Amino acid sequence: MSKATIIPFGPQHPVLPEPLHLDLVVQDETVVDCIPQIGFVHRGLEKLVETRDYNQFIYIAERICGICAMGHSLGYAETVESLMGVEVPKRAEYLRVIWHELSRVHSHLLWLGLAADAFGFESMFMHCWRLRERVLDLFEKTTGGRVILSVVKVGGVVRDIDATQMAEIVSVLDGLKDEYTQIMNTLLTDTSVKNRTVGVGYLSAEDATALSMVGPFARASNLAYDVRSFGRGAYGDLSEFAPITDTAGDCFARVKVRCLEVLQSIEIIKELAAKMPAGDIAVDVKGAPADGAQASNVLEQPRGECYYYARGNGSKNLERMRMRTPTSQNLAGMTVALKGCDLADVNMIILTIDPCISCTER
Amino acid sequence: MGSFKLGGMTFGSLFKKPETVLYPFETKPAPAGLKGHVENEVSQCILCGICQKSCPADAIVVEKKERTWSIDPFRCVQCGTCVRLCPKKCLTMEPSYTPIATTKTCRVLQVPDPKAGVTES
Ligand code: SF4
Ligand code: SF4
C-alpha cells in the first residue's frame, strides 16, 4: 500500500454549492480518514438576538438558511411561545405545518435535482427544478415571498390561506405528484444510479445512534426518529404518521427515503387542507419573556431535527438564542460514512447527506 | 437506462407551452399580495413613529420636526411588520419591486400638516 496523501476537497467544489472543506486522507484510491472544516460563512446570527427584540428576530432566524427559512422562523416562534406561555390558535398551527411541509417538498426536490446533476442526469435535474418552481409559485401566491416567506410571527401567522387558495394548493400538488412519481420511479430503478449508490457510504444503525444522526440520514440507517411523530401542533391531528425508514444505510437508501418523504409531505398537506379548522390565525402577544425563563424546542427540518434554546432576561430582547441545526449533527456521521470509500464516491456521499453549511455556521 | 424512461416526459415537453417566460421581453404577472415595496399614503400619516420602532431592518426614519417619513428601500426586507402595525393603515405593500439603481438612496416623503392645510384654505 502506498503512502497516505491528503487531498483537499472544497470549500469551492463543483458538486457542492456549500462551503465545506474536507481534508481527505487518501491511500491509493481509498479514503482512509476525513477531517471536516467549516467556518467560511459564519455570520454571527445568534449574537444578533441582543440587538433586536423577540418579534424582530424572527426575520433574522428566517435568514439562517434559504431553504429551511420557513422551518427556522417556525422553530424560533414556537420556542418563544413556550417561553412566554402563548397558546397558538389551531388554524395557525395548521397553516404553519402546511407551509412547512411545502418547504420540505421544495427542499427535497432541490436536493434531488442537485443529486441528479451529480449523477450526470441533466434532464432529471431540469424536471426536478421545474416541479420545485410550482411550489415556489404557491409560496408566492399564499405568502407574497418565494423563499423568505415572513409569514410566521410570535403568536400565530400573518396571512390566511382562503378556501380557493387551499383548493389550488391541493390541485397543484396533485399534478406535481403525478409527474414526480414518474421521476422518482425512474431514479429508483435506474441501473446507472444504482451502480453509483448501492452499498456506497454505509452507516450502520449502531453508528447512527451512537453519533446521534438525525433526519433522512438517520432514517436511511433504520433509525425511526422523526420529530413529527411526537404529534405536536397540527401533526397530532394526522390520522397516521410513521417515519419513512430504510435498513440499507447506504447512499441509495438515503435517496429513497428522501424521495418517499416528498410523497408523504404531499399527503400531510392534503389531509390538513381537508381538516382545516376555522378561527383566528393569531393571538396578540404582549409583554416580554420573564427574567431567567428558559425554553427549548425541536423541529423536523427537511434535513433533520433542529434544536432551539432561548432564555429571557425580562426585556424585549432575549438573553440567549441557540440553534443546533441538523447538518452540524450529521457531519460526524458523514466522516464515518466516508471512511473506506473510493475517492470518486466522495461527492456522492456528501450530497446524499444533503449538508447545509450556512445553517450549521449561522 | 433511466434517461430513456424519462424520455417520454422530456419528449412531451417539446409540444407543451414552455414553463418559463422569455425574460426580459415577457414577465410573469405579479400575484396579488406579492411583497414588493412599501408605500405610504402620507396624507393619512400622523408621524407616530411606530413603523420606525418596529422595523427590524431600521429602514424607516420618521422626523417629526421636519415632517418627513423616509424609507431606505435597499434596507427594507419586505417583512410587512410596519404595514401590519401602522395605526392609521396608511402603509401598504405594493407588488412591484424596487427598481435597480447605481446608488442606494432613501425615498423621503414630506408629510402634509393637516393644521397648516386648514389655515391656508
Ligand atoms: S406607523 Fe403609520 S402613521 Fe405612524 S409614522 Fe408610520 S406610517 Fe405614519
Ligand atoms: S417591510 Fe419590514 S423591513 Fe421593510 S420597512 Fe416595513 S418593517 Fe421595515
PDB file of N, CA and C in Angstrom, chain A residues 41-123:
ATOM      1  N   VAL A  41     -18.675  30.670   6.294  1.00  0.00           N
ATOM      2  CA  VAL A  41     -19.831  31.570   6.151  1.00  0.00           C
ATOM      3  C   VAL A  41     -20.478  31.899   7.505  1.00  0.00           C
ATOM      4  N   HIS A  42     -19.654  31.988   8.534  1.00  0.00           N
ATOM      5  CA  HIS A  42     -20.211  32.323   9.847  1.00  0.00           C
ATOM      6  C   HIS A  42     -20.664  33.780   9.844  1.00  0.00           C
ATOM      7  N   ARG A  43     -21.919  34.012  10.276  1.00  0.00           N
ATOM      8  CA  ARG A  43     -22.450  35.377  10.224  1.00  0.00           C
ATOM      9  C   ARG A  43     -22.816  35.924  11.603  1.00  0.00           C
ATOM     10  N   GLY A  44     -22.653  35.112  12.632  1.00  0.00           N
ATOM     11  CA  GLY A  44     -22.940  35.599  13.985  1.00  0.00           C
ATOM     12  C   GLY A  44     -24.393  35.931  14.215  1.00  0.00           C
ATOM     13  N   LEU A  45     -25.299  35.136  13.643  1.00  0.00           N
ATOM     14  CA  LEU A  45     -26.723  35.468  13.745  1.00  0.00           C
ATOM     15  C   LEU A  45     -27.260  35.303  15.168  1.00  0.00           C
ATOM     16  N   GLU A  46     -26.706  34.340  15.916  1.00  0.00           N
ATOM     17  CA  GLU A  46     -27.220  34.126  17.273  1.00  0.00           C
ATOM     18  C   GLU A  46     -26.963  35.351  18.151  1.00  0.00           C
ATOM     19  N   LYS A  47     -25.849  35.987  17.926  1.00  0.00           N
ATOM     20  CA  LYS A  47     -25.470  37.155  18.729  1.00  0.00           C
ATOM     21  C   LYS A  47     -26.442  38.318  18.476  1.00  0.00           C
ATOM     22  N   LEU A  48     -27.008  38.364  17.274  1.00  0.00           N
ATOM     23  CA  LEU A  48     -27.893  39.482  16.918  1.00  0.00           C
ATOM     24  C   LEU A  48     -29.149  39.536  17.772  1.00  0.00           C
ATOM     25  N   VAL A  49     -29.414  38.442  18.496  1.00  0.00           N
ATOM     26  CA  VAL A  49     -30.605  38.426  19.337  1.00  0.00           C
ATOM     27  C   VAL A  49     -30.528  39.534  20.391  1.00  0.00           C
ATOM     28  N   GLU A  50     -29.322  39.993  20.683  1.00  0.00           N
ATOM     29  CA  GLU A  50     -29.157  41.045  21.687  1.00  0.00           C
ATOM     30  C   GLU A  50     -29.532  42.422  21.136  1.00  0.00           C
ATOM     31  N   THR A  51     -29.551  42.548  19.823  1.00  0.00           N
ATOM     32  CA  THR A  51     -29.805  43.877  19.259  1.00  0.00           C
ATOM     33  C   THR A  51     -31.203  44.021  18.668  1.00  0.00           C
ATOM     34  N   ARG A  52     -31.950  42.933  18.584  1.00  0.00           N
ATOM     35  CA  ARG A  52     -33.296  43.011  18.023  1.00  0.00           C
ATOM     36  C   ARG A  52     -34.275  42.410  19.021  1.00  0.00           C
ATOM     37  N   ASP A  53     -35.488  42.947  19.089  1.00  0.00           N
ATOM     38  CA  ASP A  53     -36.428  42.380  20.055  1.00  0.00           C
ATOM     39  C   ASP A  53     -36.966  41.041  19.540  1.00  0.00           C
ATOM     40  N   TYR A  54     -37.703  40.343  20.418  1.00  0.00           N
ATOM     41  CA  TYR A  54     -38.046  38.966  20.068  1.00  0.00           C
ATOM     42  C   TYR A  54     -38.986  38.869  18.863  1.00  0.00           C
ATOM     43  N   ASN A  55     -39.727  39.938  18.581  1.00  0.00           N
ATOM     44  CA  ASN A  55     -40.574  39.911  17.385  1.00  0.00           C
ATOM     45  C   ASN A  55     -39.749  40.120  16.126  1.00  0.00           C
ATOM     46  N   GLN A  56     -38.758  40.990  16.231  1.00  0.00           N
ATOM     47  CA  GLN A  56     -37.938  41.300  15.055  1.00  0.00           C
ATOM     48  C   GLN A  56     -36.976  40.169  14.713  1.00  0.00           C
ATOM     49  N   PHE A  57     -36.569  39.412  15.742  1.00  0.00           N
ATOM     50  CA  PHE A  57     -35.539  38.390  15.499  1.00  0.00           C
ATOM     51  C   PHE A  57     -36.036  37.292  14.566  1.00  0.00           C
ATOM     52  N   ILE A  58     -37.349  37.166  14.469  1.00  0.00           N
ATOM     53  CA  ILE A  58     -37.903  36.117  13.620  1.00  0.00           C
ATOM     54  C   ILE A  58     -37.413  36.276  12.176  1.00  0.00           C
ATOM     55  N   TYR A  59     -37.201  37.525  11.752  1.00  0.00           N
ATOM     56  CA  TYR A  59     -36.755  37.750  10.376  1.00  0.00           C
ATOM     57  C   TYR A  59     -35.271  37.441  10.222  1.00  0.00           C
ATOM     58  N   ILE A  60     -34.559  37.441  11.343  1.00  0.00           N
ATOM     59  CA  ILE A  60     -33.151  37.023  11.288  1.00  0.00           C
ATOM     60  C   ILE A  60     -33.100  35.491  11.310  1.00  0.00           C
ATOM     61  N   ALA A  61     -33.932  34.898  12.175  1.00  0.00           N
ATOM     62  CA  ALA A  61     -33.969  33.426  12.267  1.00  0.00           C
ATOM     63  C   ALA A  61     -34.272  32.833  10.896  1.00  0.00           C
ATOM     64  N   GLU A  62     -35.169  33.515  10.175  1.00  0.00           N
ATOM     65  CA  GLU A  62     -35.553  33.062   8.856  1.00  0.00           C
ATOM     66  C   GLU A  62     -34.381  33.035   7.880  1.00  0.00           C
ATOM     67  N   ARG A  63     -33.448  33.936   8.109  1.00  0.00           N
ATOM     68  CA  ARG A  63     -32.331  34.056   7.177  1.00  0.00           C
ATOM     69  C   ARG A  63     -31.154  33.149   7.515  1.00  0.00           C
ATOM     70  N   ILE A  64     -31.338  32.289   8.512  1.00  0.00           N
ATOM     71  CA  ILE A  64     -30.277  31.325   8.818  1.00  0.00           C
ATOM     72  C   ILE A  64     -30.033  30.454   7.599  1.00  0.00           C
ATOM     73  N   CYS A  65     -31.117  30.069   6.938  1.00  0.00           N
ATOM     74  CA  CYS A  65     -30.980  29.189   5.781  1.00  0.00           C
ATOM     75  C   CYS A  65     -32.048  29.552   4.765  1.00  0.00           C
ATOM     76  N   GLY A  66     -31.655  29.626   3.516  1.00  0.00           N
ATOM     77  CA  GLY A  66     -32.620  29.990   2.486  1.00  0.00           C
ATOM     78  C   GLY A  66     -33.619  28.890   2.195  1.00  0.00           C
ATOM     79  N   ILE A  67     -33.208  27.645   2.400  1.00  0.00           N
ATOM     80  CA  ILE A  67     -34.115  26.552   2.041  1.00  0.00           C
ATOM     81  C   ILE A  67     -35.072  26.231   3.184  1.00  0.00           C
ATOM     82  N   CYS A  68     -34.558  26.258   4.398  1.00  0.00           N
ATOM     83  CA  CYS A  68     -35.435  25.962   5.552  1.00  0.00           C
ATOM     84  C   CYS A  68     -35.903  27.250   6.211  1.00  0.00           C
ATOM     85  N   ALA A  69     -36.047  28.338   5.448  1.00  0.00           N
ATOM     86  CA  ALA A  69     -36.436  29.617   6.046  1.00  0.00           C
ATOM     87  C   ALA A  69     -37.715  29.480   6.862  1.00  0.00           C
ATOM     88  N   MET A  70     -38.699  28.807   6.284  1.00  0.00           N
ATOM     89  CA  MET A  70     -39.979  28.624   6.979  1.00  0.00           C
ATOM     90  C   MET A  70     -39.758  27.852   8.272  1.00  0.00           C
ATOM     91  N   GLY A  71     -38.971  26.791   8.200  1.00  0.00           N
ATOM     92  CA  GLY A  71     -38.722  25.956   9.376  1.00  0.00           C
ATOM     93  C   GLY A  71     -38.071  26.730  10.495  1.00  0.00           C
ATOM     94  N   HIS A  72     -37.083  27.553  10.167  1.00  0.00           N
ATOM     95  CA  HIS A  72     -36.380  28.283  11.222  1.00  0.00           C
ATOM     96  C   HIS A  72     -37.281  29.331  11.865  1.00  0.00           C
ATOM     97  N   SER A  73     -38.092  30.017  11.060  1.00  0.00           N
ATOM     98  CA  SER A  73     -38.974  31.004  11.689  1.00  0.00           C
ATOM     99  C   SER A  73     -40.006  30.289  12.561  1.00  0.00           C
ATOM    100  N   LEU A  74     -40.448  29.128  12.106  1.00  0.00           N
ATOM    101  CA  LEU A  74     -41.422  28.354  12.891  1.00  0.00           C
ATOM    102  C   LEU A  74     -40.801  27.848  14.186  1.00  0.00           C
ATOM    103  N   GLY A  75     -39.607  27.286  14.083  1.00  0.00           N
ATOM    104  CA  GLY A  75     -38.934  26.750  15.275  1.00  0.00           C
ATOM    105  C   GLY A  75     -38.669  27.848  16.285  1.00  0.00           C
ATOM    106  N   TYR A  76     -38.243  29.009  15.805  1.00  0.00           N
ATOM    107  CA  TYR A  76     -37.955  30.124  16.696  1.00  0.00           C
ATOM    108  C   TYR A  76     -39.248  30.613  17.360  1.00  0.00           C
ATOM    109  N   ALA A  77     -40.304  30.777  16.547  1.00  0.00           N
ATOM    110  CA  ALA A  77     -41.571  31.278  17.098  1.00  0.00           C
ATOM    111  C   ALA A  77     -42.108  30.317  18.159  1.00  0.00           C
ATOM    112  N   GLU A  78     -42.038  29.030  17.884  1.00  0.00           N
ATOM    113  CA  GLU A  78     -42.530  28.046  18.862  1.00  0.00           C
ATOM    114  C   GLU A  78     -41.744  28.122  20.166  1.00  0.00           C
ATOM    115  N   THR A  79     -40.434  28.356  20.042  1.00  0.00           N
ATOM    116  CA  THR A  79     -39.606  28.435  21.249  1.00  0.00           C
ATOM    117  C   THR A  79     -40.002  29.646  22.084  1.00  0.00           C
ATOM    118  N   VAL A  80     -40.161  30.793  21.424  1.00  0.00           N
ATOM    119  CA  VAL A  80     -40.533  31.999  22.167  1.00  0.00           C
ATOM    120  C   VAL A  80     -41.941  31.842  22.744  1.00  0.00           C
ATOM    121  N   GLU A  81     -42.827  31.198  21.994  1.00  0.00           N
ATOM    122  CA  GLU A  81     -44.180  30.998  22.506  1.00  0.00           C
ATOM    123  C   GLU A  81     -44.164  30.135  23.765  1.00  0.00           C
ATOM    124  N   SER A  82     -43.338  29.097  23.787  1.00  0.00           N
ATOM    125  CA  SER A  82     -43.328  28.290  25.006  1.00  0.00           C
ATOM    126  C   SER A  82     -42.609  29.038  26.132  1.00  0.00           C
ATOM    127  N   LEU A  83     -41.701  29.929  25.768  1.00  0.00           N
ATOM    128  CA  LEU A  83     -41.030  30.759  26.779  1.00  0.00           C
ATOM    129  C   LEU A  83     -42.040  31.682  27.463  1.00  0.00           C
ATOM    130  N   MET A  84     -43.008  32.168  26.699  1.00  0.00           N
ATOM    131  CA  MET A  84     -43.961  33.138  27.221  1.00  0.00           C
ATOM    132  C   MET A  84     -45.330  32.530  27.522  1.00  0.00           C
ATOM    133  N   GLY A  85     -45.447  31.219  27.323  1.00  0.00           N
ATOM    134  CA  GLY A  85     -46.714  30.545  27.605  1.00  0.00           C
ATOM    135  C   GLY A  85     -47.843  30.972  26.683  1.00  0.00           C
ATOM    136  N   VAL A  86     -47.544  31.173  25.430  1.00  0.00           N
ATOM    137  CA  VAL A  86     -48.576  31.610  24.471  1.00  0.00           C
ATOM    138  C   VAL A  86     -49.202  30.388  23.807  1.00  0.00           C
ATOM    139  N   GLU A  87     -50.513  30.379  23.744  1.00  0.00           N
ATOM    140  CA  GLU A  87     -51.228  29.300  23.056  1.00  0.00           C
ATOM    141  C   GLU A  87     -51.588  29.786  21.650  1.00  0.00           C
ATOM    142  N   VAL A  88     -51.152  29.046  20.634  1.00  0.00           N
ATOM    143  CA  VAL A  88     -51.396  29.462  19.251  1.00  0.00           C
ATOM    144  C   VAL A  88     -52.728  28.884  18.774  1.00  0.00           C
ATOM    145  N   PRO A  89     -53.547  29.664  18.034  1.00  0.00           N
ATOM    146  CA  PRO A  89     -54.817  29.120  17.538  1.00  0.00           C
ATOM    147  C   PRO A  89     -54.589  27.917  16.621  1.00  0.00           C
ATOM    148  N   LYS A  90     -55.571  27.022  16.630  1.00  0.00           N
ATOM    149  CA  LYS A  90     -55.457  25.784  15.861  1.00  0.00           C
ATOM    150  C   LYS A  90     -55.232  26.047  14.366  1.00  0.00           C
ATOM    151  N   ARG A  91     -55.962  27.020  13.842  1.00  0.00           N
ATOM    152  CA  ARG A  91     -55.848  27.291  12.411  1.00  0.00           C
ATOM    153  C   ARG A  91     -54.423  27.739  12.050  1.00  0.00           C
ATOM    154  N   ALA A  92     -53.837  28.532  12.937  1.00  0.00           N
ATOM    155  CA  ALA A  92     -52.462  28.982  12.687  1.00  0.00           C
ATOM    156  C   ALA A  92     -51.513  27.789  12.678  1.00  0.00           C
ATOM    157  N   GLU A  93     -51.741  26.833  13.587  1.00  0.00           N
ATOM    158  CA  GLU A  93     -50.879  25.643  13.619  1.00  0.00           C
ATOM    159  C   GLU A  93     -50.976  24.871  12.309  1.00  0.00           C
ATOM    160  N   TYR A  94     -52.198  24.758  11.802  1.00  0.00           N
ATOM    161  CA  TYR A  94     -52.386  24.040  10.537  1.00  0.00           C
ATOM    162  C   TYR A  94     -51.670  24.758   9.396  1.00  0.00           C
ATOM    163  N   LEU A  95     -51.869  26.090   9.351  1.00  0.00           N
ATOM    164  CA  LEU A  95     -51.247  26.849   8.259  1.00  0.00           C
ATOM    165  C   LEU A  95     -49.728  26.740   8.316  1.00  0.00           C
ATOM    166  N   ARG A  96     -49.196  26.826   9.545  1.00  0.00           N
ATOM    167  CA  ARG A  96     -47.741  26.711   9.697  1.00  0.00           C
ATOM    168  C   ARG A  96     -47.250  25.381   9.154  1.00  0.00           C
ATOM    169  N   VAL A  97     -47.946  24.303   9.516  1.00  0.00           N
ATOM    170  CA  VAL A  97     -47.485  22.979   9.077  1.00  0.00           C
ATOM    171  C   VAL A  97     -47.622  22.837   7.563  1.00  0.00           C
ATOM    172  N   ILE A  98     -48.682  23.401   6.987  1.00  0.00           N
ATOM    173  CA  ILE A  98     -48.841  23.305   5.531  1.00  0.00           C
ATOM    174  C   ILE A  98     -47.673  23.990   4.830  1.00  0.00           C
ATOM    175  N   TRP A  99     -47.332  25.190   5.282  1.00  0.00           N
ATOM    176  CA  TRP A  99     -46.197  25.887   4.652  1.00  0.00           C
ATOM    177  C   TRP A  99     -44.886  25.144   4.911  1.00  0.00           C
ATOM    178  N   HIS A 100     -44.771  24.613   6.119  1.00  0.00           N
ATOM    179  CA  HIS A 100     -43.526  23.912   6.457  1.00  0.00           C
ATOM    180  C   HIS A 100     -43.357  22.652   5.595  1.00  0.00           C
ATOM    181  N   GLU A 101     -44.464  21.931   5.401  1.00  0.00           N
ATOM    182  CA  GLU A 101     -44.370  20.714   4.580  1.00  0.00           C
ATOM    183  C   GLU A 101     -44.138  21.076   3.110  1.00  0.00           C
ATOM    184  N   LEU A 102     -44.734  22.185   2.676  1.00  0.00           N
ATOM    185  CA  LEU A 102     -44.443  22.637   1.300  1.00  0.00           C
ATOM    186  C   LEU A 102     -42.958  22.938   1.151  1.00  0.00           C
ATOM    187  N   SER A 103     -42.368  23.504   2.201  1.00  0.00           N
ATOM    188  CA  SER A 103     -40.941  23.813   2.072  1.00  0.00           C
ATOM    189  C   SER A 103     -40.117  22.531   2.116  1.00  0.00           C
ATOM    190  N   ARG A 104     -40.626  21.494   2.752  1.00  0.00           N
ATOM    191  CA  ARG A 104     -39.918  20.211   2.691  1.00  0.00           C
ATOM    192  C   ARG A 104     -39.961  19.663   1.262  1.00  0.00           C
ATOM    193  N   VAL A 105     -41.134  19.789   0.619  1.00  0.00           N
ATOM    194  CA  VAL A 105     -41.251  19.313  -0.764  1.00  0.00           C
ATOM    195  C   VAL A 105     -40.248  20.070  -1.642  1.00  0.00           C
ATOM    196  N   HIS A 106     -40.185  21.385  -1.454  1.00  0.00           N
ATOM    197  CA  HIS A 106     -39.282  22.155  -2.333  1.00  0.00           C
ATOM    198  C   HIS A 106     -37.824  21.867  -1.999  1.00  0.00           C
ATOM    199  N   SER A 107     -37.535  21.666  -0.725  1.00  0.00           N
ATOM    200  CA  SER A 107     -36.153  21.359  -0.341  1.00  0.00           C
ATOM    201  C   SER A 107     -35.714  20.005  -0.910  1.00  0.00           C
ATOM    202  N   HIS A 108     -36.566  19.003  -0.794  1.00  0.00           N
ATOM    203  CA  HIS A 108     -36.193  17.673  -1.292  1.00  0.00           C
ATOM    204  C   HIS A 108     -36.096  17.667  -2.819  1.00  0.00           C
ATOM    205  N   LEU A 109     -36.978  18.435  -3.477  1.00  0.00           N
ATOM    206  CA  LEU A 109     -36.900  18.489  -4.946  1.00  0.00           C
ATOM    207  C   LEU A 109     -35.620  19.182  -5.393  1.00  0.00           C
ATOM    208  N   LEU A 110     -35.246  20.223  -4.654  1.00  0.00           N
ATOM    209  CA  LEU A 110     -33.998  20.920  -4.962  1.00  0.00           C
ATOM    210  C   LEU A 110     -32.823  19.966  -4.811  1.00  0.00           C
ATOM    211  N   TRP A 111     -32.846  19.229  -3.697  1.00  0.00           N
ATOM    212  CA  TRP A 111     -31.757  18.288  -3.444  1.00  0.00           C
ATOM    213  C   TRP A 111     -31.712  17.198  -4.521  1.00  0.00           C
ATOM    214  N   LEU A 112     -32.916  16.707  -4.876  1.00  0.00           N
ATOM    215  CA  LEU A 112     -32.982  15.630  -5.864  1.00  0.00           C
ATOM    216  C   LEU A 112     -32.404  16.101  -7.203  1.00  0.00           C
ATOM    217  N   GLY A 113     -32.717  17.353  -7.535  1.00  0.00           N
ATOM    218  CA  GLY A 113     -32.161  17.926  -8.760  1.00  0.00           C
ATOM    219  C   GLY A 113     -30.641  17.985  -8.710  1.00  0.00           C
ATOM    220  N   LEU A 114     -30.122  18.457  -7.578  1.00  0.00           N
ATOM    221  CA  LEU A 114     -28.664  18.550  -7.445  1.00  0.00           C
ATOM    222  C   LEU A 114     -28.023  17.169  -7.490  1.00  0.00           C
ATOM    223  N   ALA A 115     -28.681  16.201  -6.839  1.00  0.00           N
ATOM    224  CA  ALA A 115     -28.140  14.843  -6.828  1.00  0.00           C
ATOM    225  C   ALA A 115     -28.138  14.287  -8.248  1.00  0.00           C
ATOM    226  N   ALA A 116     -29.257  14.508  -8.980  1.00  0.00           N
ATOM    227  CA  ALA A 116     -29.336  14.021 -10.359  1.00  0.00           C
ATOM    228  C   ALA A 116     -28.232  14.654 -11.202  1.00  0.00           C
ATOM    229  N   ASP A 117     -27.988  15.932 -10.949  1.00  0.00           N
ATOM    230  CA  ASP A 117     -26.937  16.633 -11.675  1.00  0.00           C
ATOM    231  C   ASP A 117     -25.576  15.997 -11.394  1.00  0.00           C
ATOM    232  N   ALA A 118     -25.372  15.614 -10.122  1.00  0.00           N
ATOM    233  CA  ALA A 118     -24.093  14.993  -9.764  1.00  0.00           C
ATOM    234  C   ALA A 118     -23.943  13.607 -10.399  1.00  0.00           C
ATOM    235  N   PHE A 119     -25.075  12.907 -10.618  1.00  0.00           N
ATOM    236  CA  PHE A 119     -25.021  11.619 -11.310  1.00  0.00           C
ATOM    237  C   PHE A 119     -24.727  11.820 -12.797  1.00  0.00           C
ATOM    238  N   GLY A 120     -24.875  13.056 -13.255  1.00  0.00           N
ATOM    239  CA  GLY A 120     -24.766  13.320 -14.686  1.00  0.00           C
ATOM    240  C   GLY A 120     -26.106  13.176 -15.381  1.00  0.00           C
ATOM    241  N   PHE A 121     -27.175  13.287 -14.615  1.00  0.00           N
ATOM    242  CA  PHE A 121     -28.525  13.069 -15.120  1.00  0.00           C
ATOM    243  C   PHE A 121     -29.171  14.441 -15.342  1.00  0.00           C
ATOM    244  N   GLU A 122     -28.686  15.124 -16.350  1.00  0.00           N
ATOM    245  CA  GLU A 122     -29.035  16.530 -16.561  1.00  0.00           C
ATOM    246  C   GLU A 122     -30.542  16.757 -16.742  1.00  0.00           C
ATOM    247  N   SER A 123     -31.210  15.880 -17.507  1.00  0.00           N
ATOM    248  CA  SER A 123     -32.630  16.134 -17.787  1.00  0.00           C
ATOM    249  C   SER A 123     -33.462  15.988 -16.519  1.00  0.00           C
TER     250      SER A 123
END
